[in-house]
XYZ file of C-alpha atoms in Angstrom:
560
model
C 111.816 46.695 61.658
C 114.111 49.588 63.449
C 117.540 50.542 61.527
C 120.337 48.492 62.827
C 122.389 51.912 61.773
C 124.745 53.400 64.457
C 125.354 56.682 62.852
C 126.219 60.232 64.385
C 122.976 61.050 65.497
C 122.622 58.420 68.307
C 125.398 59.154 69.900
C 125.453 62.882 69.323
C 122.043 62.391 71.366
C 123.814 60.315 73.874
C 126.523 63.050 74.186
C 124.139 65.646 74.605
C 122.274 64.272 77.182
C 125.572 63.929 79.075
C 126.108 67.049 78.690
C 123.296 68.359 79.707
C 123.348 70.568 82.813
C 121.310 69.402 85.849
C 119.851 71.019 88.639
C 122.050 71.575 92.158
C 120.786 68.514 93.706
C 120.389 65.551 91.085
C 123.400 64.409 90.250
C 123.490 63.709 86.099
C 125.170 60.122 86.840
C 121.972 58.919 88.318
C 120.217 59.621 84.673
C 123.550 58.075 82.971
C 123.178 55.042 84.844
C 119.591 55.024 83.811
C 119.938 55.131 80.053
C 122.687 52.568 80.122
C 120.104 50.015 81.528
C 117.427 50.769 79.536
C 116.278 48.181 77.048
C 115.524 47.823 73.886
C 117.893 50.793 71.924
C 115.462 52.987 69.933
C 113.168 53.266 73.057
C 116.613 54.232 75.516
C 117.534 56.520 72.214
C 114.195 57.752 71.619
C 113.977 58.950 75.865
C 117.013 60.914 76.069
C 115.874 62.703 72.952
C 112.461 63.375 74.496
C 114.119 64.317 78.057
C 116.521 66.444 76.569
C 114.226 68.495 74.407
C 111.207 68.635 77.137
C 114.128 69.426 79.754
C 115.614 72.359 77.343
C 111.541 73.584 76.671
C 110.260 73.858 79.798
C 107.656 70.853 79.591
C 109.240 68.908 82.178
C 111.376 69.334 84.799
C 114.409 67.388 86.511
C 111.887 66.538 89.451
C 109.470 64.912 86.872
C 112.199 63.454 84.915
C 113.672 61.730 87.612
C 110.575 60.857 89.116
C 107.247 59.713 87.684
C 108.769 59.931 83.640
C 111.340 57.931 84.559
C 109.688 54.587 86.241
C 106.542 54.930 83.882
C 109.430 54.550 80.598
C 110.952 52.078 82.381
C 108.340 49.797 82.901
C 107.492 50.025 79.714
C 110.858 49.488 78.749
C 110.997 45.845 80.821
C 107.689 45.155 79.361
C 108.306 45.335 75.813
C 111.880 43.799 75.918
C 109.840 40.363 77.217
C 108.433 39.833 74.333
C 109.375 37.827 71.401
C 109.888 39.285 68.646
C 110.687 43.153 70.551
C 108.195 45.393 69.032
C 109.531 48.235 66.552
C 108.434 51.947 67.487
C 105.277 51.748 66.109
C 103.892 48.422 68.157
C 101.722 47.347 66.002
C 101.207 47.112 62.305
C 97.487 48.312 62.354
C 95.378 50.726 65.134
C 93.158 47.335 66.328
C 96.707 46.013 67.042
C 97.771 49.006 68.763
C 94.906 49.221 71.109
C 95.071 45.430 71.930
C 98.515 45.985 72.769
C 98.258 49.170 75.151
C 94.993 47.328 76.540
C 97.561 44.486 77.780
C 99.969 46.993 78.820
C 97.533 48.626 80.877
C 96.227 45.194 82.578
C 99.755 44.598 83.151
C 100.662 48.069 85.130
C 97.429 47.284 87.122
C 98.917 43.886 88.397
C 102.012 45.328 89.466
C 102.983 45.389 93.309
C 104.764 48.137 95.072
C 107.704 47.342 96.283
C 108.802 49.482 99.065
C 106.797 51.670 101.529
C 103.729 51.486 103.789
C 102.012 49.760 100.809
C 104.294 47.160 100.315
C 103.405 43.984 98.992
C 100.264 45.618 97.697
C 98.532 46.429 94.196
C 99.364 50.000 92.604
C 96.444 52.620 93.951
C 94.787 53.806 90.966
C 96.572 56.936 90.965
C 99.871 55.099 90.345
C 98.197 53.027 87.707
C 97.053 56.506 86.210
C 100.077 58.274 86.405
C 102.229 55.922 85.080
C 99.885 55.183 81.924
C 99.543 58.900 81.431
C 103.557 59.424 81.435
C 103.737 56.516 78.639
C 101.404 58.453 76.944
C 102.784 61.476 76.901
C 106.122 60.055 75.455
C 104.522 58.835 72.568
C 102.094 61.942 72.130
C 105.818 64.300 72.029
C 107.238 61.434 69.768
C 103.667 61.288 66.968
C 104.044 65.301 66.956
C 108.027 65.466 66.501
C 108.044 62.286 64.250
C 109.758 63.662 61.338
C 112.506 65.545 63.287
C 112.895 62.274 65.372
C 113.405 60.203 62.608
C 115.667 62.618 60.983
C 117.833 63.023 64.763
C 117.871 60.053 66.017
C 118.701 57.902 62.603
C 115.576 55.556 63.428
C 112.634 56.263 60.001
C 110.439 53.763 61.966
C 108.987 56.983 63.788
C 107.414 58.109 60.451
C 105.437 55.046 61.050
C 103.346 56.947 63.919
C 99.816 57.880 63.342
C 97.064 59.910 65.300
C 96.311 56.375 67.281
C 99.321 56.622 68.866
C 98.433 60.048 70.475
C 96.193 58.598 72.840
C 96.942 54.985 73.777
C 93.864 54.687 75.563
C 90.039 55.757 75.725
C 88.433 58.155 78.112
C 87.790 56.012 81.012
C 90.132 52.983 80.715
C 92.889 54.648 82.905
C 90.843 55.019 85.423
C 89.909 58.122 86.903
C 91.670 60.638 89.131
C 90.616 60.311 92.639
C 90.876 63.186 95.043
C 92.293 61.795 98.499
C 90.948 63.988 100.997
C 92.901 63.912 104.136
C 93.302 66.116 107.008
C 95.666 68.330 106.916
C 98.142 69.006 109.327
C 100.990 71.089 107.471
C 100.722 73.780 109.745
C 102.683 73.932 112.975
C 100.542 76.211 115.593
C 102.017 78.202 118.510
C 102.330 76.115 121.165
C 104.009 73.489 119.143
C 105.907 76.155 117.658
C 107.601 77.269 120.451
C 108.106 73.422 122.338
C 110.415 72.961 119.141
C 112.736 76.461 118.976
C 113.067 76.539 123.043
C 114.565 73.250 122.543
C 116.254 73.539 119.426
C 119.615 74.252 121.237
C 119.630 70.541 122.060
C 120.126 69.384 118.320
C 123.728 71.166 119.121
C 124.425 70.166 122.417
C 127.206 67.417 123.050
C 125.832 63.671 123.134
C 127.202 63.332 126.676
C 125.342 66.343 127.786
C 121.938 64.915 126.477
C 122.175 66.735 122.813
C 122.175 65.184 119.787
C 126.050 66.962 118.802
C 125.266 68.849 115.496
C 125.704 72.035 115.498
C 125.195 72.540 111.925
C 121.830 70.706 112.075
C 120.835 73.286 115.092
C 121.370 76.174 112.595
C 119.835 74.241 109.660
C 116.886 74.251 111.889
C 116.723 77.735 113.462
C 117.067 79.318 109.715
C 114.675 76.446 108.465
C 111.884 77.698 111.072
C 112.386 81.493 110.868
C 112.922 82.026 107.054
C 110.419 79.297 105.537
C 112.948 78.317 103.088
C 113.282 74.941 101.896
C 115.360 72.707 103.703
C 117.716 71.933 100.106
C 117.832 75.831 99.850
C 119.200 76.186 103.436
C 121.868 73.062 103.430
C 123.510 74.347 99.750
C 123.419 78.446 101.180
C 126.699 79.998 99.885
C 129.253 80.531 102.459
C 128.693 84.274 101.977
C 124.509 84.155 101.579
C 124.142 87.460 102.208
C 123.574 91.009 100.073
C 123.633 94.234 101.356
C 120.480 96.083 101.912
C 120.100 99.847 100.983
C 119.129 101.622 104.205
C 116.514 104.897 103.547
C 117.876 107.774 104.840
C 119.928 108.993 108.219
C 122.878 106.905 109.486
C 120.418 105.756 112.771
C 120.967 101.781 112.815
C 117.965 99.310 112.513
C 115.258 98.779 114.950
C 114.813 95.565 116.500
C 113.430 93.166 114.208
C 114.210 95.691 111.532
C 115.725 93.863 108.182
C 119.361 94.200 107.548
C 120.004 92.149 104.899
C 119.315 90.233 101.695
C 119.542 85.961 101.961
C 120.670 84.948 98.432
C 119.747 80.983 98.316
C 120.112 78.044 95.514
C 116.316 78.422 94.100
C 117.124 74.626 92.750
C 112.975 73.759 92.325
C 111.671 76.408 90.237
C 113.341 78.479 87.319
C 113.195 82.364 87.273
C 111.501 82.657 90.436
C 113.110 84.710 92.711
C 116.368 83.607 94.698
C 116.686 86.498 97.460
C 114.932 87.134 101.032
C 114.744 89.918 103.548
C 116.395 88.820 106.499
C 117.051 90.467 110.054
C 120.064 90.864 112.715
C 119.228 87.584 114.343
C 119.563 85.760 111.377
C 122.763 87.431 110.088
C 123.930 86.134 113.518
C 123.719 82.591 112.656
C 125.048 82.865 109.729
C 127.935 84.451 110.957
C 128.349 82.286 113.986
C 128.088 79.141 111.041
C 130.744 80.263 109.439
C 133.239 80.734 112.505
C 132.054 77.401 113.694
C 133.138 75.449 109.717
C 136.863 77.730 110.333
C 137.406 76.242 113.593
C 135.788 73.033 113.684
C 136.301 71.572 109.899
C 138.535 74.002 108.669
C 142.103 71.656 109.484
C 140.342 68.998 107.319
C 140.258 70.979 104.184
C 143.461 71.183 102.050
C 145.840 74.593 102.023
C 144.306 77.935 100.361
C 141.130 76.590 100.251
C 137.664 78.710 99.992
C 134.570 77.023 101.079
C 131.770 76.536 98.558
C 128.654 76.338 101.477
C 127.824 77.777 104.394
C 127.055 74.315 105.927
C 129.213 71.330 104.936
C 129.717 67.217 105.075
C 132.198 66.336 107.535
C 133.152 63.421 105.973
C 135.343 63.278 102.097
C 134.978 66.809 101.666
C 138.607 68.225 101.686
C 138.383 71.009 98.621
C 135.044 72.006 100.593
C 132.914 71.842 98.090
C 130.221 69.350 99.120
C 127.045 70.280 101.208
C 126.311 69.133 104.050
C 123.879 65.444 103.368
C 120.364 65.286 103.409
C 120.429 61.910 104.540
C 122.170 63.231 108.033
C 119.237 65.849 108.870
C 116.606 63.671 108.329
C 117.819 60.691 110.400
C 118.751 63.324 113.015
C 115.564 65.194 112.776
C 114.267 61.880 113.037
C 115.608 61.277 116.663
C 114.995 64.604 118.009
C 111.206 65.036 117.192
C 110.744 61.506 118.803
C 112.263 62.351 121.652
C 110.631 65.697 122.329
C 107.150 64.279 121.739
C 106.082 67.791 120.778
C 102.335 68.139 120.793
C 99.987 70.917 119.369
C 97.299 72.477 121.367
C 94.680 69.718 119.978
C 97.338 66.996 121.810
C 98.002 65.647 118.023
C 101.924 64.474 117.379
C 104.120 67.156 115.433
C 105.902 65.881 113.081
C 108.586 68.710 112.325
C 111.145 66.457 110.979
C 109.116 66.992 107.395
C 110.375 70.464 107.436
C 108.253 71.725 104.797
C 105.974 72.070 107.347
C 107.657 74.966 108.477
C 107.468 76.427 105.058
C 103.321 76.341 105.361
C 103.805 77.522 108.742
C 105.860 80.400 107.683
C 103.601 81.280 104.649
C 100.384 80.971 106.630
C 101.335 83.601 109.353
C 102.265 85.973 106.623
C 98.839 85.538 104.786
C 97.035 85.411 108.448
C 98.813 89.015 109.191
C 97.493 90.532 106.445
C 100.664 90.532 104.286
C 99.312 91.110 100.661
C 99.067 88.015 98.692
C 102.269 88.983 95.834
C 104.113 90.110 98.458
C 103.785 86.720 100.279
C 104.238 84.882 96.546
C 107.670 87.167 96.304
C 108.583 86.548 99.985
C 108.191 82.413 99.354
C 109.702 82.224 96.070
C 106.452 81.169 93.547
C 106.310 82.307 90.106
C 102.789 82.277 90.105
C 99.853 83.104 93.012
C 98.968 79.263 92.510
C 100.973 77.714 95.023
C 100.698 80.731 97.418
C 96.803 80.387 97.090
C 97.725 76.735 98.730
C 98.675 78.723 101.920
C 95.948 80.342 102.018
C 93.754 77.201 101.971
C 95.596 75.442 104.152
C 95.270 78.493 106.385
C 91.316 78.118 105.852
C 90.949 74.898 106.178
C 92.696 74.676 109.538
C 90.759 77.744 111.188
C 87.108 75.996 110.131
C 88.130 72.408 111.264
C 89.149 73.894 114.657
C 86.002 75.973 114.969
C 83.869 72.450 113.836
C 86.210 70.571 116.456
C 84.398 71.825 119.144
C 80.651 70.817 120.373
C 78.801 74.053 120.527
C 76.242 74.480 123.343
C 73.668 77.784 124.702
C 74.197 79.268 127.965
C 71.946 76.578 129.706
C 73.984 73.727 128.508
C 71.719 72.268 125.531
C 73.636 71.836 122.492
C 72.925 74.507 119.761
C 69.714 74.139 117.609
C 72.075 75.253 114.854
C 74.285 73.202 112.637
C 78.023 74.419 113.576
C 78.995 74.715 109.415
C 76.431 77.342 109.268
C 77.271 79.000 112.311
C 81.094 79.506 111.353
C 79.486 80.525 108.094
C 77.311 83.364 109.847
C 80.180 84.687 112.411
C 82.362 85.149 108.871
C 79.656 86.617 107.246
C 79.440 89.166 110.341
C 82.668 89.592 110.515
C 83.129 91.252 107.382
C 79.744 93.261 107.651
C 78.592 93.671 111.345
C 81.158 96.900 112.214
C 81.060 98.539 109.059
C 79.841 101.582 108.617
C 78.843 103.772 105.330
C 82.254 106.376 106.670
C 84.186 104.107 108.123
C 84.604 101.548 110.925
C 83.456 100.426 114.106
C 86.479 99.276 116.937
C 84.061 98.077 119.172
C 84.762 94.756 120.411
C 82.824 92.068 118.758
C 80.711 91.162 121.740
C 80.262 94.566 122.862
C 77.257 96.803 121.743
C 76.879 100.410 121.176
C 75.024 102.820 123.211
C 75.748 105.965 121.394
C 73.347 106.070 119.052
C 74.358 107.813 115.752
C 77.208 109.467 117.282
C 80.183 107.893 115.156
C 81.889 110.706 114.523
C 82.402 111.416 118.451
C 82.811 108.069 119.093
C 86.496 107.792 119.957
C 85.736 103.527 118.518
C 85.563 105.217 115.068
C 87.994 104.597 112.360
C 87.737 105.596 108.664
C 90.904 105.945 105.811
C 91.066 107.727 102.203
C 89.219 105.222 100.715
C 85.649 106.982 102.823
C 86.673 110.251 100.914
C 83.893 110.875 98.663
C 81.426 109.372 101.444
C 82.972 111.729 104.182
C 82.707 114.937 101.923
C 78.819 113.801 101.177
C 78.278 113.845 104.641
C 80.126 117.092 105.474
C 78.032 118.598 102.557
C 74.518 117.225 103.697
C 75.284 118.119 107.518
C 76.108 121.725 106.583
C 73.134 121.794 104.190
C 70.959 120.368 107.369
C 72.433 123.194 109.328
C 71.732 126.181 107.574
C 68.217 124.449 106.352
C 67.729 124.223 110.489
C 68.643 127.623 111.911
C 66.535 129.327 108.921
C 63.274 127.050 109.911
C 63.670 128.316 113.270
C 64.196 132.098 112.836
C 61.635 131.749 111.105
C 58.761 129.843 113.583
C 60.588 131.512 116.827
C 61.913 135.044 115.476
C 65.510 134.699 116.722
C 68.554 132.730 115.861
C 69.072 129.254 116.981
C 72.089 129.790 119.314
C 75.156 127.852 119.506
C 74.746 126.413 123.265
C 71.527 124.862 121.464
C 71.777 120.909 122.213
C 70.855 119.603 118.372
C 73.055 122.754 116.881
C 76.188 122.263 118.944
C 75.612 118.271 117.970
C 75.838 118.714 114.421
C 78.035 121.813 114.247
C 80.862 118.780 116.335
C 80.008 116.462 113.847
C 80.533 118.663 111.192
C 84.063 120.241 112.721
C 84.976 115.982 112.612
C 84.528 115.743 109.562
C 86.828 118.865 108.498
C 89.727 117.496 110.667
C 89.163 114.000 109.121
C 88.980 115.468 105.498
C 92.059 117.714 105.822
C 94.192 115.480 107.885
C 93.307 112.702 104.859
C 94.041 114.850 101.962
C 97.184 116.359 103.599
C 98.541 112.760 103.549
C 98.110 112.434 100.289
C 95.200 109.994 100.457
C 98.061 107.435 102.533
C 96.893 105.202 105.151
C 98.110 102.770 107.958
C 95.632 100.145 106.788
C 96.855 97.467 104.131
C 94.164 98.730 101.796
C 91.901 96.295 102.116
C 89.101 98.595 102.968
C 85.587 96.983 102.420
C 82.734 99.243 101.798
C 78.948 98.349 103.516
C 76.428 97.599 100.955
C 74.110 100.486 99.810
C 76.131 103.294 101.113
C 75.203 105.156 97.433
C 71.946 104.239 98.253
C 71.868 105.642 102.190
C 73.350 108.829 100.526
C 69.972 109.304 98.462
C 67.642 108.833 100.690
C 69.127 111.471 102.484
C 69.160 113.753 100.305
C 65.853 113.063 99.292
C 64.947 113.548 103.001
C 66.705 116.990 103.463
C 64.571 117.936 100.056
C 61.386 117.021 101.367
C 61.845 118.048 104.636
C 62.825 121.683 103.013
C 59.473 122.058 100.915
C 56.410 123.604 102.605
């Protein structure tokens, strides 16, 4: 059975677990309270030393702790303390026992109802069921690979006791499998929407008599929300001074509209070592600054003498050494209110829901993938460690532009629908659209619907565009055309007897073609091979190939 022994290491557990330093916004009592309730003692022992280390690792973090670890242990917890005789660490005496056990367990979870929430009243959905099975699981997977250090730490030998059966509780297939739910997503907010929601954020500030909703700090919340894509915790806990200075390159001119001024310094309080500072402009150093007049004047008699606020926005209410935030619960129930009264619709007619402001946060990250912005710059920009969760932007950002193409019925000029199924139409116009105004030096700028009537005549074609990355393809053709030339003017000395002269129509052709291409060349290699373009150049297929055949052309065309 477990050691009735209360020695040093329980309690220098329980100590350190206090101790332990949590993130910005959950509050270590919550866990305290936790661990005091949980039942029976090794298991409440035996968590804290699992949370702790996994905490301290990197395996899990406070979000997972506090969430989905947390109730999974817990039920177990209740489970186990009904039954009579409570079970020691190791369950069961033999692995037949063990599986029985876990097999009972599992039925158990499965009849469970939830308790709050749409679903209330109603079985677990199997991905409950799973993930709570699978957190169990992984408690006693840490505890079989640690169980020598856990016996020795936590004064409890019945951990030796663990064997490769308690590694996986269960057999592929009895949790039940991982569903994907696939639902339409809606995360980002368009334009129209968009700009229903910031011409009438003012009202979030406006007094209640005058038809606003009297927060001012909310307003801001909001407006810095919206144009920064930060997350709404990172926002309500900014510093009261947020804001680094930003080196300026070269000449004492001041910025341009829209120009970035500054750096935002925010709490990053979701994900460790990713970065914690934004580029921000003059409009949003203006809230800032108007926040922080607004706290002097408005809540600035509540707080007690010689005191320095911690935030930039703070609670109103049992906050007089200034050093709470302003509440979470406050914005949403406000944010609540305000998007039911504005009824803001997209251009679809669908409902907006902006008060889940994270929505803004897709909204933000999509328009910087959709204008090009290079992919780490937008991971830097948003504050991911890794292009994962950046890469969900981008899908999002997919997604939404094919179901809004598929939205619509498609039908020919005569009004009969299109003998062509609409997925692989949107597939053909973005197969075009990468390949249909590409050329072998360059670019087309033609409109898409528009065609050309020039012929081969790129290179006076005042719809042509090319960058450094054409180099070697422009100096082929500068090469081949001067080749062609010379190869020209000698074949007709010699059938005529005179010199082809330079008023002739194909000779003054080529010899402007060939001038283009000099002024492209130099003007490219004087730049040092820079361009305007975000390098994303894309290259038409068998432009090697085209290049050949040329040549092969100009050598055949040269023998007798």
């Amino acid at each position: 059975m477990t050691s009735a022994r209360g020695g040093g290491g329980r309690c220098g557990i329980r100590r350190s677990i206090r101790g332990y330093r949590c993130a910005p916004h959950e509050p270590l009592g919550n866990h305290a309270v936790y661990f005091q309730q949980l039942e029976p003692l090794w298991l409440r022992i035996a968590i804290q030393w699992y949370f702790k280390v996994s905490l301290e690792t990197g395996q899990l973090t406070w979000s997972t702790v506090a969430g989905p670890q947390r109730t999974a242990l817990q039920v177990f917890a209740d489970w186990i303390a009904g039954h009579d005789p409570v079970p020691p660490p190791w369950l069961r005496e033999d692995p037949a026992g063990i599986r029985a056990f876990m097999l009972d367990f599992l039925s158990h979870v499965r009849a469970l109802i939830t308790q709050s929430g749409p679903n209330k009243g109603k079985p677990l959905s199997p991905q409950r069921v799973n993930t709570l099975v699978t957190c169990l699981e992984t408690f006693y997977a840490f505890m079989t690979d640690h169980r020598e250090t856990a016996a020795q730490v936590l004064d409890e030998p019945g951990w030796l006791r663990l064997g490769p059966y308690h590694a996986m509780l269960w057999r592929h297939g009895e949790k039940g499998r991982r569903t994907r739910v696939v639902r339409e997503r809606q995360e980002v907010i368009d334009d129209t929407a968009f700009s229903q929601i910031m011409s009438n954020v003012h009202l979030l500030g406006e007094p209640i008599e005058g038809g606003g909703l009297g927060d001012e700090q909310i307003m801001r919340i909001l407006m810095l929300v919206a144009r920064t894509g930060r997350r709404i915790s990172e926002i309500r806990m900014l510093d009261r001074e947020p804001l680094l200075p930003l080196d300026r390159l070269g000449g004492s001119t001041g910025p341009a509209d829209g120009a970035f001024v500054a750096k935002l310094r925010y709490q990053q309080t979701k994900i460790e070592q990713a970065p914690d500072t934004v580029l921000v402009d003059a409009e949003i150093v203006a809230i800032i600054d108007e926040q922080r007049r607004w706290a002097d004047q408005h809540l600035g008699p509540r707080w007690a003498q010689g005191v320095t606020p911690k935030y930039l926005f703070l609670g109103h209410n049992m906050n007089r050494n200034a050093d709470k935030p302003f509440p979470p619960s406050r914005i949403n129930q406000t944010l609540a209110v305000f998007a039911r009264r504005l009824d803001v619709r997209d251009s679809a007619g669908r409902l907006v829901d902006f008060n889940r402001t994270h929505r803004f946060r897709h909204t933000k990250a999509t328009s910087l993938l959709n204008a090009g912005v290079p992919l780490h710059v937008v991971q830097r920009y948003m504050g991911h460690v890794s292009p994962t969760m950046t890469m969900e932007y981008a899908e999002t950002l997919a997604e939404t532009h094919e179901r809004e193409f598929l939205r619509y019925r498609k039908v020919t000029a005569d009004g009969r629908d299109l003998p062509v199924d609409t997925r692989d139409l949107y597939d053909m116009l973005e197969l075009d659209k990468r390949t249909d105004r590409i050329l072998p030096n360059g670019w087309c700028l033609l409109p898409p619907r528009q065609a050309c009537d020039k012929g081969n005549a790129c290179l006076t074609c005042d719809k042509f565009a090319t960058d450094a990355s054409f180099l070697p393809e422009l100096r082929t053709q500068q090469h081949h055309t001067l080749q062609l030339i010379d190869e020209r003017r000698q074949a007709f000395a010699a059938r005529t007897g005179q010199e082809m002269s330079p008023d002739n129509v194909w000779l003054a052709g080529r010899t402007q073609e060939h001038d283009a291409l000099g002024r492209i060349i130099d003007t490219l290699e004087q730049t040092g091979h820079r361009t305007d373009s975000d390098g994303r150049a894309v290259r038409g297929a068998g432009v090697a190939a085209r290049t050949d055949a040329l040549a092969a052309e100009h050598e055949q065309e040269r023998r007798p």
